[in-house]
Short mmCIF file of C-alpha atoms in Angstrom, two decimals:
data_model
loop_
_atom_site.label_atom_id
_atom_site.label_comp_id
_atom_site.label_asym_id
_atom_site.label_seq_id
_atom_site.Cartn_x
_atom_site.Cartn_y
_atom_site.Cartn_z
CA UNK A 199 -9.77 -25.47 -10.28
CA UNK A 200 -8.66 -23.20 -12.81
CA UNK A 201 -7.87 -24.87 -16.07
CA UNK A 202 -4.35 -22.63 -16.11
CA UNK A 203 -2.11 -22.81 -13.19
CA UNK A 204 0.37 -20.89 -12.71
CA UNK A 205 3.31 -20.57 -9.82
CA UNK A 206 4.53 -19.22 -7.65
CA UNK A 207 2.39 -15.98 -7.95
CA UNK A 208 4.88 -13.85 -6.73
CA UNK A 209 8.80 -14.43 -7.27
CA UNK A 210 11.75 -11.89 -5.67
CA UNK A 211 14.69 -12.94 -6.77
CA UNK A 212 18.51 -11.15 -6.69
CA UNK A 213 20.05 -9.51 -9.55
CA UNK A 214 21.75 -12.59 -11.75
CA UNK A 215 19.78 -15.83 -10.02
CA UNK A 216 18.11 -18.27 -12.29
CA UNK A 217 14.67 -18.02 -12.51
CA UNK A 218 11.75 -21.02 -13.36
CA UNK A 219 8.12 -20.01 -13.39
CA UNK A 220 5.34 -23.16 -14.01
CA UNK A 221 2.84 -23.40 -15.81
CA UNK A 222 0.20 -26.77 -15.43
CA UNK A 223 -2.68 -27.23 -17.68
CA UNK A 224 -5.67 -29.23 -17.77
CA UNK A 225 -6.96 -29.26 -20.77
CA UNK A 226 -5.86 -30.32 -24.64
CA UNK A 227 -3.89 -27.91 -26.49
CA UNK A 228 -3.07 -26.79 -29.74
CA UNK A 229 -0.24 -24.54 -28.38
CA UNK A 230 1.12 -22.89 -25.06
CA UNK A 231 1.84 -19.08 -24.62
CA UNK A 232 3.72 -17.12 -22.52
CA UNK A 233 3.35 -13.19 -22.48
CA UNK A 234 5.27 -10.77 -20.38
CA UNK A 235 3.54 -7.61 -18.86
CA UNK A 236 5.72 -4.63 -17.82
CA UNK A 237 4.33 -2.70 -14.87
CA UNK A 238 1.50 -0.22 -16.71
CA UNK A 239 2.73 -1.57 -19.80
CA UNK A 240 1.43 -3.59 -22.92
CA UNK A 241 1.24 -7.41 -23.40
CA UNK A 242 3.84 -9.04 -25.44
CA UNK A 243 4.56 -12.10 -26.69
CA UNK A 244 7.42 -14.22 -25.64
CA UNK A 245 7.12 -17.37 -26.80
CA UNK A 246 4.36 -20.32 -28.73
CA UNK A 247 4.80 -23.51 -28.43
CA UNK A 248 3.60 -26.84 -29.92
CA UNK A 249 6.38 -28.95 -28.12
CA UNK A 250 9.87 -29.41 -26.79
CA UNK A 251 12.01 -26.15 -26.24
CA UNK A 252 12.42 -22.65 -27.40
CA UNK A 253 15.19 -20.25 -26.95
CA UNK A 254 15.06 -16.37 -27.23
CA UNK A 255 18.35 -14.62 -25.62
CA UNK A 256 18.51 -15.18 -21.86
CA UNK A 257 15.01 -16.69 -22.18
CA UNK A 258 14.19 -20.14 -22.19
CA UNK A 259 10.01 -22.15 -22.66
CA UNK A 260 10.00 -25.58 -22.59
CA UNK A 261 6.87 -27.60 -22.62
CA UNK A 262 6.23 -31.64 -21.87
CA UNK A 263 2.75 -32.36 -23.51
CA UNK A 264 2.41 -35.88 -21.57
CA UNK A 265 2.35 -33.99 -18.21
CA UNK A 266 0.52 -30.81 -19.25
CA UNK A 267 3.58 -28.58 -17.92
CA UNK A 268 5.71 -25.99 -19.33
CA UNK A 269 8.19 -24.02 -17.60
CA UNK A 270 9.82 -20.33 -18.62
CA UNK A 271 13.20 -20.01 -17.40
CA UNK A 272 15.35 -16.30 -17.43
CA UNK A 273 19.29 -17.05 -16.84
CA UNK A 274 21.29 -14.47 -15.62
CA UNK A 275 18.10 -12.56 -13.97
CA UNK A 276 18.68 -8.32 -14.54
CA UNK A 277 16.20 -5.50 -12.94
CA UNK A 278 14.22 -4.85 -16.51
CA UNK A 279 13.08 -8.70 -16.50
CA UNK A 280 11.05 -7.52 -13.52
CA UNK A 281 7.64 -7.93 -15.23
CA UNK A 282 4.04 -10.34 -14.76
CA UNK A 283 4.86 -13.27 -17.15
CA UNK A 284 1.78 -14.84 -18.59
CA UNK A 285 0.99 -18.09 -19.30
CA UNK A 286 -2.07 -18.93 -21.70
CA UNK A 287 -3.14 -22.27 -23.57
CA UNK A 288 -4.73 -22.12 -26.87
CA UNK A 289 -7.07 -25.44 -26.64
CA UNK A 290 -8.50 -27.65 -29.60
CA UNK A 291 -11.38 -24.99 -29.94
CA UNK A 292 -8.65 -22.29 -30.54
CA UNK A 293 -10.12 -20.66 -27.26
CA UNK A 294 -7.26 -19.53 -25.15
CA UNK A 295 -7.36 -20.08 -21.58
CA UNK A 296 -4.78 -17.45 -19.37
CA UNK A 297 -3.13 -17.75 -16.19
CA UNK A 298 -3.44 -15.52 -13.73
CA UNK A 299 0.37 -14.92 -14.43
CA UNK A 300 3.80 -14.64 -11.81
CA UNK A 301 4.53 -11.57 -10.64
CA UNK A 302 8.35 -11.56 -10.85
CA UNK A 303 10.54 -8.56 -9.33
CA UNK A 304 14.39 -8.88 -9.69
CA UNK A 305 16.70 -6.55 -6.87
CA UNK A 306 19.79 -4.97 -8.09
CA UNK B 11 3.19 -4.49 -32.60
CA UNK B 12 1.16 -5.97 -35.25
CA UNK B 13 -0.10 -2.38 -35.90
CA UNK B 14 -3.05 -2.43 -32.83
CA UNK B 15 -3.45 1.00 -31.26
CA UNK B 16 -6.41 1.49 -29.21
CA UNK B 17 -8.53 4.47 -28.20
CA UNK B 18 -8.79 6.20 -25.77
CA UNK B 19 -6.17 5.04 -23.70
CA UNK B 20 -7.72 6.75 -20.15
CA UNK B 21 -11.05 7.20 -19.67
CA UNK B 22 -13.10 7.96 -16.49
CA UNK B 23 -16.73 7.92 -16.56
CA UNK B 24 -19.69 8.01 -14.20
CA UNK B 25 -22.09 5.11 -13.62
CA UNK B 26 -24.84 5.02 -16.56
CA UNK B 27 -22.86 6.44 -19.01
CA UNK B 28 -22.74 4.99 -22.20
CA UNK B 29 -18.55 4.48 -23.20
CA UNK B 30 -17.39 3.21 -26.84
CA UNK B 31 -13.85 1.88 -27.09
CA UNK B 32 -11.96 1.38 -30.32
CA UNK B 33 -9.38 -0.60 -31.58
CA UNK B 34 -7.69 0.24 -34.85
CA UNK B 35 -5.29 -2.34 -37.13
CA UNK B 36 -3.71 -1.54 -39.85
CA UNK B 37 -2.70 -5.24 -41.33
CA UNK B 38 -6.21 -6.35 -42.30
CA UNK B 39 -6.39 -9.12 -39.34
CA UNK B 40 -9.21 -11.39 -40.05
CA UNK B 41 -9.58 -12.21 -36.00
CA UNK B 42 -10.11 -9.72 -33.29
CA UNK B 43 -10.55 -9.80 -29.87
CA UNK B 44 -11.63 -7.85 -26.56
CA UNK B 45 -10.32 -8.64 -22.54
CA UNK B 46 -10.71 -7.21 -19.99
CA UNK B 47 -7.69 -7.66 -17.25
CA UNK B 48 -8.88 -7.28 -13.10
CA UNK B 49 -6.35 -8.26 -10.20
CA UNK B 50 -6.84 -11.68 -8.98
CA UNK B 51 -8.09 -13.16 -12.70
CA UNK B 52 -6.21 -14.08 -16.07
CA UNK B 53 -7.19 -11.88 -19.12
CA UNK B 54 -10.71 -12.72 -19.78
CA UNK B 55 -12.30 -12.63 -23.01
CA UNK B 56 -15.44 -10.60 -23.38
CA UNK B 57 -15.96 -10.77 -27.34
CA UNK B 58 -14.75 -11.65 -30.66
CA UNK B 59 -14.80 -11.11 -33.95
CA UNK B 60 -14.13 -13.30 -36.79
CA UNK B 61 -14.44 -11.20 -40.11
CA UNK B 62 -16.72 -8.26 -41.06
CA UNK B 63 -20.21 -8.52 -38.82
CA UNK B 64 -18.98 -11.59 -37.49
CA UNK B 65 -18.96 -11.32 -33.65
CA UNK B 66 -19.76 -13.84 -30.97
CA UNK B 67 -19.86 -13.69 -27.45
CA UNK B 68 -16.77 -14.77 -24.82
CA UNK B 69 -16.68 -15.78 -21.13
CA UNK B 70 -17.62 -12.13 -20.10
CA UNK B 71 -20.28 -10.38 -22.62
CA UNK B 72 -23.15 -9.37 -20.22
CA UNK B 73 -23.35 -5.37 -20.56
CA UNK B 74 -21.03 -5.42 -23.36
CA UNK B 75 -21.97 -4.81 -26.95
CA UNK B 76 -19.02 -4.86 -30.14
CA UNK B 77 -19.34 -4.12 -33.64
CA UNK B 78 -16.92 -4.92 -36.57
CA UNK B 79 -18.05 -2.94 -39.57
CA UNK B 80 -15.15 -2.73 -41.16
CA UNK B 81 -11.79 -5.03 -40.90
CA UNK B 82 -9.74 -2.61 -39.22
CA UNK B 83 -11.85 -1.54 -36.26
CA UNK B 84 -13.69 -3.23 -33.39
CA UNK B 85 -15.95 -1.25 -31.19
CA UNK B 86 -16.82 -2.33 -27.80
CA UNK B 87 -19.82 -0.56 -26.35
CA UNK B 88 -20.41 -0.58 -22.41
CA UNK B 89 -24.27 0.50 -23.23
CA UNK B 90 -24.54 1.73 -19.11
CA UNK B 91 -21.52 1.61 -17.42
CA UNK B 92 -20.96 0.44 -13.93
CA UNK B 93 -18.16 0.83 -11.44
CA UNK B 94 -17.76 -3.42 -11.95
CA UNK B 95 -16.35 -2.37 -15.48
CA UNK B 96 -13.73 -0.19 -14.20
CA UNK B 97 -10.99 -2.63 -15.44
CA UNK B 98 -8.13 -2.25 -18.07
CA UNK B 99 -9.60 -3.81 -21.93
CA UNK B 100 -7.07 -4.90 -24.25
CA UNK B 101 -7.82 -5.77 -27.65
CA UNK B 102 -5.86 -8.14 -30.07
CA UNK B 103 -5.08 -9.74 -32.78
CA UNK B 104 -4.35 -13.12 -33.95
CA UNK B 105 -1.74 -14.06 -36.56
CA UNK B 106 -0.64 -17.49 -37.83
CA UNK B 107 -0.46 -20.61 -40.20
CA UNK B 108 -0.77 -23.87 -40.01
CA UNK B 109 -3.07 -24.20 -37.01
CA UNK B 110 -0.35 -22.54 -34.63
CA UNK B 111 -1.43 -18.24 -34.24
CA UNK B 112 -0.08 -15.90 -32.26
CA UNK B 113 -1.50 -13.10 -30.24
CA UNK B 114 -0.91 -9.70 -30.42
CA UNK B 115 -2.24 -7.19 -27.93
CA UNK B 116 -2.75 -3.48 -28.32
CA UNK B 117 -1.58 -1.02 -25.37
CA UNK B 118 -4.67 -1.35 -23.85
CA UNK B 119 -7.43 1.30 -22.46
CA UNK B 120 -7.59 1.87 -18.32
CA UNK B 121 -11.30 2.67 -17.78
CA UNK B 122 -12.83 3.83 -14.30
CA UNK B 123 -16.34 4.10 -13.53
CA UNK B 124 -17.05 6.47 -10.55
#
């Protein structure tokens, strides 16, 4: 079992729908990550988090350190969010473990 | 961006050849990093670097040297390439206080081995 879970692994979704992509971990952490991945494109960071809930725009990471799950929501979906969104925990060791990340592609 | 560009961006190379990749930062970054990214698998760490001709090993070093001579580049070497390194390597950066860092990735390098 991979220490990083991540689903689903592949999300289509319509133009404007909410999205939730999950992200389970097994091990202790100092912080979660979650990176977004544009087709052929770089990795960037979207969020780090210690606890409860950040906000960026239409984005939204939560994390609940008792279960070992943190979720990134996108409201109001659009075409460019179409992108593999990573999820990685840092652990005690500052090693980071990644998930094999949600492939997420959003129809006009 | 954290100022990470990395070098060469393509390559294609046959099976035996040596390959150097580079990555360049221009904010004096104490930690660097290599991964290597394959369908099916999460970014995978191959090595690290902690200061000036401070390296150590990650999950995925076999046929993989690095070298950190100075603070703003780390070399990865593939000393005899073969066509199970054809993968795309990112390098990056981390960036932080207070026991909470970031990452930052460069653009990464798509390498094929025929």
């Amino acid at each position: 079992k991979n220490e990083v879970e991540q689903s689903p692994q592949n999300l289509t979704a319509q133009e404007g729908e909410f999205i939730t992509i999950n992200c389970s971990y097994s091990v202790g952490i100092s912080a979660l990550h979650w990176l977004q991945q544009h087709p052929g494109g770089g990795i960037v960071s979207l969020f780090m988090l210690s606890s409860g809930k950040k906000k960026h725009g239409r984005l939204i990471a939560t994390i609940n350190i008792q279960e070992k799950h943190s979720s990134l929501h996108i409201t109001a979906s659009h075409p460019r969010d179409s992108a593999v969104y990573i999820c990685a925990a840092r652990n005690r060791d500052d090693k980071i473990i990644f998930g094999k990340g949600t492939r997420l592609h959003i129809l006009p | 961006d954290a100022g990470i560009t990395q070098s060469p961006r393509h390559k294609v190379t046959e099976t035996g050849t040596p390959v150097t990749l580079r990555c360049h930062q221009t904010e004096n970054h104490r930690y660097m990093y290599w991964y290597r990214q394959d369908p099916g698998h999460g970014l995978r760490l191959i090595h690290y670097s902690y200061g000036v001709k401070d390296t150590d090993k990650g999950e995925v070093s076999d046929g993989y040297s690095v070298s950190r001579s100075k603070t703003e580049d780390f070399l990865l070497t593939l000393e005899s390439a073969t066509s199970s390194q054809t993968s795309v390597y990112f390098c990056a950066i981390s960036e932080g206080t207070g026991g909470l860092y970031e990452q930052y990735f460069g653009p990464g390098t798509r390498l094929t081995v025929t």
